[in-house]
mmCIF file of C-alpha atoms in Angstrom:
data_model
loop_
_atom_site.group_PDB
_atom_site.id
_atom_site.type_symbol
_atom_site.label_atom_id
_atom_site.label_comp_id
_atom_site.label_asym_id
_atom_site.label_seq_id
_atom_site.Cartn_x
_atom_site.Cartn_y
_atom_site.Cartn_z
ATOM 1 C CA MET A 1 -34.548 29.477 14.972
ATOM 2 C CA GLY A 2 -34.630 25.732 14.480
ATOM 3 C CA GLU A 3 -32.208 22.851 14.224
ATOM 4 C CA ARG A 4 -30.894 23.654 10.787
ATOM 5 C CA THR A 5 -29.369 20.970 8.585
ATOM 6 C CA GLN A 6 -28.827 20.469 4.864
ATOM 7 C CA LEU A 7 -28.742 17.511 2.492
ATOM 8 C CA PHE A 8 -26.303 18.036 -0.381
ATOM 9 C CA ILE A 9 -27.081 15.930 -3.460
ATOM 10 C CA ASN A 10 -24.258 15.549 -5.980
ATOM 11 C CA VAL A 11 -25.088 13.718 -9.226
ATOM 12 C CA THR A 12 -22.540 12.756 -11.889
ATOM 13 C CA ASP A 13 -22.283 10.398 -14.838
ATOM 14 C CA GLU A 14 -19.688 7.649 -15.272
ATOM 15 C CA ASN A 15 -17.225 10.175 -16.703
ATOM 16 C CA ASN A 16 -17.530 12.299 -13.558
ATOM 17 C CA GLU A 17 -19.382 15.005 -15.509
ATOM 18 C CA LYS A 18 -21.688 16.943 -13.213
ATOM 19 C CA LEU A 19 -25.387 16.419 -13.923
ATOM 20 C CA LEU A 20 -26.679 18.249 -10.855
ATOM 21 C CA GLY A 21 -25.568 19.674 -7.540
ATOM 22 C CA THR A 22 -28.333 20.885 -5.244
ATOM 23 C CA VAL A 23 -29.066 21.457 -1.564
ATOM 24 C CA ILE A 24 -32.196 20.670 0.449
ATOM 25 C CA HIS A 25 -32.557 22.846 3.539
ATOM 26 C CA TYR A 26 -34.234 21.649 6.747
ATOM 27 C CA GLN A 27 -35.252 24.112 9.405
ATOM 28 C CA TRP A 28 -35.895 21.180 11.742
ATOM 29 C CA GLY A 29 -33.669 18.473 10.284
ATOM 30 C CA ILE A 30 -32.789 16.518 13.390
ATOM 31 C CA GLU A 31 -33.462 12.943 14.512
ATOM 32 C CA THR A 32 -34.775 10.767 11.659
ATOM 33 C CA ARG A 33 -36.105 13.531 9.401
ATOM 34 C CA MET A 34 -33.224 14.044 7.008
ATOM 35 C CA LEU A 35 -32.093 10.411 7.115
ATOM 36 C CA LEU A 36 -35.496 9.154 6.023
ATOM 37 C CA ASP A 37 -35.866 11.839 3.368
ATOM 38 C CA ALA A 38 -32.492 10.854 1.905
ATOM 39 C CA LEU A 39 -33.541 7.211 1.804
ATOM 40 C CA HIS A 40 -36.821 8.133 0.115
ATOM 41 C CA ILE A 41 -35.034 10.213 -2.517
ATOM 42 C CA ALA A 42 -32.368 7.580 -3.148
ATOM 43 C CA THR A 43 -34.937 4.853 -3.739
ATOM 44 C CA ASN A 44 -37.097 7.019 -6.003
ATOM 45 C CA LEU A 45 -34.552 8.720 -8.215
ATOM 46 C CA PRO A 46 -36.004 8.879 -11.729
ATOM 47 C CA MET A 47 -35.155 6.014 -14.020
ATOM 48 C CA TRP A 48 -36.834 7.674 -16.956
ATOM 49 C CA LEU A 49 -37.452 11.293 -17.855
ATOM 50 C CA TYR A 50 -40.026 11.993 -20.514
ATOM 51 C CA ASP A 51 -38.809 13.437 -23.767
ATOM 52 C CA VAL A 52 -38.897 17.223 -23.751
ATOM 53 C CA THR A 53 -37.297 17.899 -27.089
ATOM 54 C CA ASN A 54 -40.464 19.287 -28.660
ATOM 55 C CA GLU A 55 -40.147 22.836 -29.917
ATOM 56 C CA GLN A 56 -42.610 24.308 -27.419
ATOM 57 C CA GLU A 57 -40.664 22.946 -24.453
ATOM 58 C CA LYS A 58 -37.314 23.961 -25.916
ATOM 59 C CA GLU A 59 -38.545 27.500 -26.466
ATOM 60 C CA LYS A 60 -40.103 27.759 -23.009
ATOM 61 C CA TYR A 61 -36.819 27.036 -21.227
ATOM 62 C CA ARG A 62 -34.486 28.558 -23.796
ATOM 63 C CA ASP A 63 -33.358 31.320 -21.422
ATOM 64 C CA LEU A 64 -32.740 29.101 -18.429
ATOM 65 C CA ASP A 65 -31.007 26.406 -20.484
ATOM 66 C CA TYR A 66 -28.733 29.054 -21.974
ATOM 67 C CA VAL A 67 -27.654 30.184 -18.517
ATOM 68 C CA LEU A 68 -27.263 26.642 -17.170
ATOM 69 C CA THR A 69 -24.980 25.804 -20.080
ATOM 70 C CA ASN A 70 -23.012 28.983 -20.701
ATOM 71 C CA CYS A 71 -22.873 30.582 -17.250
ATOM 72 C CA VAL A 72 -23.271 27.727 -14.793
ATOM 73 C CA GLY A 73 -21.282 25.221 -16.850
ATOM 74 C CA LEU A 74 -23.596 22.196 -16.978
ATOM 75 C CA HIS A 75 -23.258 20.097 -20.120
ATOM 76 C CA ASN A 76 -26.858 18.858 -20.031
ATOM 77 C CA PRO A 77 -29.142 21.620 -18.710
ATOM 78 C CA LYS A 78 -32.323 19.739 -19.549
ATOM 79 C CA LYS A 79 -31.288 16.833 -17.344
ATOM 80 C CA ALA A 80 -30.301 19.213 -14.552
ATOM 81 C CA ARG A 81 -33.630 21.007 -14.327
ATOM 82 C CA LEU A 82 -35.726 17.861 -14.793
ATOM 83 C CA LEU A 83 -33.771 15.860 -12.232
ATOM 84 C CA ARG A 84 -33.894 18.655 -9.659
ATOM 85 C CA SER A 85 -37.633 19.072 -10.139
ATOM 86 C CA GLU A 86 -38.169 15.342 -9.635
ATOM 87 C CA ILE A 87 -36.053 15.311 -6.465
ATOM 88 C CA PHE A 88 -37.952 18.193 -4.883
ATOM 89 C CA LYS A 89 -41.251 16.467 -5.568
ATOM 90 C CA LEU A 90 -40.082 13.716 -3.229
ATOM 91 C CA VAL A 91 -39.560 15.822 -0.108
ATOM 92 C CA ASP A 92 -42.179 17.086 2.306
ATOM 93 C CA GLY A 93 -42.901 20.762 2.747
ATOM 94 C CA ASN A 94 -40.994 23.738 1.393
ATOM 95 C CA HIS A 95 -37.260 23.079 1.390
ATOM 96 C CA GLU A 96 -36.400 25.508 -1.391
ATOM 97 C CA VAL A 97 -33.619 27.914 -0.526
ATOM 98 C CA MET A 98 -35.219 30.635 -2.657
ATOM 99 C CA ASN A 99 -38.409 32.101 -1.208
ATOM 100 C CA ILE A 100 -41.150 31.776 -3.838
ATOM 101 C CA SER A 101 -44.082 31.833 -1.435
ATOM 102 C CA GLU A 102 -45.760 34.736 -3.242
ATOM 103 C CA THR A 103 -46.183 32.799 -6.470
ATOM 104 C CA ASN A 104 -47.700 29.495 -7.470
ATOM 105 C CA ASP A 105 -44.921 28.903 -9.968
ATOM 106 C CA THR A 106 -42.560 26.011 -9.564
ATOM 107 C CA PHE A 107 -38.970 26.952 -8.812
ATOM 108 C CA VAL A 108 -37.824 26.283 -12.368
ATOM 109 C CA ASP A 109 -40.627 28.375 -13.873
ATOM 110 C CA TYR A 110 -39.965 31.177 -11.393
ATOM 111 C CA LEU A 111 -36.345 31.350 -12.509
ATOM 112 C CA ASN A 112 -37.335 31.107 -16.130
ATOM 113 C CA LYS A 113 -39.723 34.064 -15.891
ATOM 114 C CA LEU A 114 -37.055 36.235 -14.303
ATOM 115 C CA LEU A 115 -34.599 35.365 -17.048
ATOM 116 C CA ILE A 116 -36.987 36.141 -19.880
ATOM 117 C CA ASN A 117 -36.536 39.858 -19.196
ATOM 118 C CA TYR A 118 -32.784 39.645 -18.693
ATOM 119 C CA PRO A 119 -31.028 41.206 -21.716
ATOM 120 C CA GLU A 120 -29.726 38.388 -23.880
ATOM 121 C CA ASN A 121 -26.471 40.159 -24.655
ATOM 122 C CA GLN A 122 -25.705 40.422 -20.929
ATOM 123 C CA ARG A 123 -26.353 36.852 -19.834
ATOM 124 C CA GLN A 124 -22.704 35.903 -20.060
ATOM 125 C CA LYS A 125 -22.139 38.375 -17.200
ATOM 126 C CA LEU A 126 -24.514 36.591 -14.846
ATOM 127 C CA LEU A 127 -21.723 35.130 -12.749
ATOM 128 C CA LEU A 128 -19.695 38.336 -12.740
ATOM 129 C CA GLU A 129 -22.032 41.238 -12.041
ATOM 130 C CA PRO A 130 -24.655 40.918 -9.298
ATOM 131 C CA ARG A 131 -27.721 43.002 -10.050
ATOM 132 C CA ILE A 132 -28.985 45.006 -7.101
ATOM 133 C CA GLY A 133 -32.401 46.496 -6.427
ATOM 134 C CA ASN A 134 -34.702 44.531 -8.707
ATOM 135 C CA ASP A 135 -36.311 41.107 -9.121
ATOM 136 C CA ILE A 136 -33.105 39.608 -10.482
ATOM 137 C CA GLU A 137 -30.988 40.581 -7.488
ATOM 138 C CA CYS A 138 -28.251 37.953 -7.157
ATOM 139 C CA LEU A 139 -30.154 35.657 -9.511
ATOM 140 C CA GLU A 140 -26.892 34.264 -10.812
ATOM 141 C CA TYR A 141 -26.053 32.881 -7.391
ATOM 142 C CA GLU A 142 -29.505 31.378 -6.951
ATOM 143 C CA ILE A 143 -29.159 29.458 -10.212
ATOM 144 C CA LEU A 144 -25.618 28.335 -9.449
ATOM 145 C CA ASP A 145 -26.591 27.196 -5.953
ATOM 146 C CA ALA A 146 -29.715 25.410 -7.148
ATOM 147 C CA TYR A 147 -28.156 23.466 -10.016
ATOM 148 C CA ASN A 148 -24.386 23.342 -9.628
ATOM 149 C CA ALA A 149 -23.611 23.324 -5.922
ATOM 150 C CA THR A 150 -20.255 21.673 -5.269
ATOM 151 C CA TYR A 151 -18.396 20.053 -2.403
ATOM 152 C CA LYS A 152 -16.452 23.290 -2.035
ATOM 153 C CA ASP A 153 -19.412 25.652 -1.735
ATOM 154 C CA PHE A 154 -22.610 23.812 -0.748
ATOM 155 C CA LYS A 155 -22.028 24.700 2.904
ATOM 156 C CA ASP A 156 -22.323 28.415 2.129
ATOM 157 C CA GLN A 157 -25.969 28.377 1.043
ATOM 158 C CA CYS A 158 -27.771 28.234 4.389
ATOM 159 C CA ASP A 159 -27.317 28.647 8.100
ATOM 160 C CA ASN A 160 -26.401 25.304 9.653
ATOM 161 C CA ASN A 161 -25.986 24.337 13.277
ATOM 162 C CA ASP A 162 -26.570 20.572 13.345
ATOM 163 C CA GLY A 163 -24.587 19.077 10.501
ATOM 164 C CA PHE A 164 -24.723 18.101 6.868
ATOM 165 C CA MET A 165 -25.642 14.937 5.009
ATOM 166 C CA ILE A 166 -24.292 14.060 1.567
ATOM 167 C CA MET A 167 -25.898 11.934 -1.127
ATOM 168 C CA ASP A 168 -23.394 11.139 -3.860
ATOM 169 C CA VAL A 169 -25.015 9.621 -6.968
ATOM 170 C CA GLU A 170 -23.443 8.218 -10.120
ATOM 171 C CA TYR A 171 -25.334 7.145 -13.225
ATOM 172 C CA ASN A 172 -23.345 4.712 -15.356
ATOM 173 C CA ASN A 173 -24.964 4.695 -18.787
ATOM 174 C CA GLN A 174 -24.405 7.948 -20.613
ATOM 175 C CA SER A 175 -25.847 6.594 -23.852
ATOM 176 C CA ASP A 176 -29.208 6.178 -22.159
ATOM 177 C CA LEU A 177 -28.952 9.627 -20.607
ATOM 178 C CA ASP A 178 -28.453 11.106 -24.049
ATOM 179 C CA LYS A 179 -31.727 9.499 -25.095
ATOM 180 C CA ASP A 180 -33.667 11.440 -22.446
ATOM 181 C CA SER A 181 -33.562 8.442 -20.153
ATOM 182 C CA PHE A 182 -32.196 7.605 -16.772
ATOM 183 C CA GLY A 183 -32.556 4.022 -17.933
ATOM 184 C CA SER A 184 -33.147 1.039 -15.720
ATOM 185 C CA GLN A 185 -32.283 0.567 -12.064
ATOM 186 C CA ASN A 186 -28.942 -0.824 -13.209
ATOM 187 C CA ASN A 187 -27.999 2.622 -14.482
ATOM 188 C CA LEU A 188 -27.599 3.787 -10.886
ATOM 189 C CA GLU A 189 -24.023 2.636 -10.478
ATOM 190 C CA LYS A 190 -23.453 4.137 -7.041
ATOM 191 C CA ILE A 191 -25.418 5.868 -4.335
ATOM 192 C CA ARG A 192 -23.429 6.711 -1.237
ATOM 193 C CA PHE A 193 -24.174 8.705 1.903
ATOM 194 C CA GLY A 194 -21.838 10.790 4.017
ATOM 195 C CA PHE A 195 -22.135 12.891 7.184
ATOM 196 C CA ILE A 196 -20.368 16.007 8.441
ATOM 197 C CA LEU A 197 -20.430 17.842 11.744
ATOM 198 C CA SER A 198 -20.877 21.595 11.555
ATOM 199 C CA ASP A 199 -19.749 24.605 13.516
ATOM 200 C CA TYR A 200 -22.525 26.960 12.402
ATOM 201 C CA GLY A 201 -22.028 26.359 8.691
ATOM 202 C CA ASN A 202 -18.352 25.475 8.762
ATOM 203 C CA PRO A 203 -17.830 21.743 8.113
ATOM 204 C CA THR A 204 -15.514 20.605 10.856
ATOM 205 C CA LYS A 205 -15.394 16.820 10.810
ATOM 206 C CA PRO A 206 -16.659 14.006 8.570
ATOM 207 C CA VAL A 207 -18.232 11.310 10.729
ATOM 208 C CA THR A 208 -19.844 7.902 10.392
ATOM 209 C CA LEU A 209 -23.574 7.292 10.408
ATOM 210 C CA GLU A 210 -23.275 5.988 13.966
ATOM 211 C CA GLU A 211 -21.491 9.118 15.171
ATOM 212 C CA TYR A 212 -23.983 11.387 13.442
ATOM 213 C CA ALA A 213 -26.998 9.476 14.741
ATOM 214 C CA LYS A 214 -25.663 9.509 18.303
ATOM 215 C CA LEU A 215 -25.280 13.281 18.470
ATOM 216 C CA PRO A 216 -27.282 14.531 21.481
ATOM 217 C CA ILE A 217 -29.599 16.485 19.185
ATOM 218 C CA ASN A 218 -30.423 13.297 17.226
ATOM 219 C CA ASN A 219 -30.134 10.663 19.958
ATOM 220 C CA LEU A 220 -31.176 7.776 17.717
ATOM 221 C CA SER A 221 -31.371 4.257 19.081
ATOM 222 C CA ASP A 222 -29.095 1.377 18.164
ATOM 223 C CA LYS A 223 -32.173 -0.395 16.829
ATOM 224 C CA PHE A 224 -32.876 2.419 14.370
ATOM 225 C CA ILE A 225 -29.230 2.707 13.316
ATOM 226 C CA ASN A 226 -28.875 -1.017 12.669
ATOM 227 C CA SER A 227 -32.184 -1.168 10.804
ATOM 228 C CA TYR A 228 -31.248 1.843 8.675
ATOM 229 C CA LYS A 229 -27.842 0.382 7.807
ATOM 230 C CA GLY A 230 -29.405 -2.962 6.975
ATOM 231 C CA LEU A 231 -31.939 -1.360 4.673
ATOM 232 C CA LEU A 232 -29.243 0.642 2.900
ATOM 233 C CA GLN A 233 -27.178 -2.497 2.435
ATOM 234 C CA SER A 234 -30.132 -4.377 0.966
ATOM 235 C CA LEU A 235 -30.571 -1.531 -1.535
ATOM 236 C CA ASP A 236 -26.848 -1.394 -2.425
ATOM 237 C CA ILE A 237 -26.521 2.089 -0.963
ATOM 238 C CA GLY A 238 -23.082 2.565 0.549
ATOM 239 C CA PHE A 239 -21.154 5.170 2.508
ATOM 240 C CA LEU A 240 -18.453 7.643 1.604
ATOM 241 C CA SER A 241 -15.396 6.967 3.724
ATOM 242 C CA ILE A 242 -14.110 9.588 6.135
ATOM 243 C CA ASP A 243 -11.037 10.092 3.943
ATOM 244 C CA GLU A 244 -13.163 10.489 0.802
ATOM 245 C CA VAL A 245 -15.253 13.207 2.406
ATOM 246 C CA LYS A 246 -12.158 14.983 3.720
ATOM 247 C CA SER A 247 -10.625 14.895 0.268
ATOM 248 C CA LYS A 248 -13.766 16.219 -1.422
ATOM 249 C CA LEU A 249 -14.128 19.003 1.135
ATOM 250 C CA GLU A 250 -10.390 19.696 1.182
ATOM 251 C CA ILE A 251 -10.318 19.845 4.980
#
């Protein structure tokens, strides 16, 4: 039930190294909902992340950071989990793909607790051997989806019947990132949006903002579209071209 859409957020550094790939799911993502959320996220991406190199913090997330590095393949697991946590603080309601309604833990702490009891000598198998019938059932896929979703697989996470939105982000100062910083506003080299029509989860056609906004289910006015485009332009937020999206999706 619902008009299901997803926002895929892909974050890289200037060397095209993946920092984060994550998906925000909307059960009712039509009209202005997802567009305005994307704008809010884009204009509030963290410029600075507090230092978490103290021993207590390192020990707390040792298990999750191990998996993010050695199984998921992220070169900076600390940045991945901190950036994702900051992004999800910016959206209304519960958009997490994993259901954690029975606990007050944050998503990252929920994952971390599950991993604490996962045998250390078996963690390298996380992406190879799904575990069935316990709390860690398919945990490897949850972690991969949450932190390293890609253009090739983000569409497979959730049911979708009303299209996808992409936010492609590039930070341009790796030296600052290595100092536990997302630096100044100038470190956001590029933020670009893209839009894709969906045939129940199968991306069928990259489209422009205008085409997406004019879908019958969205039915947004020319006034809104022009205002939205003008605001993006004033914030130096651009658009992925149709050909770029096709190339990234390989369709």
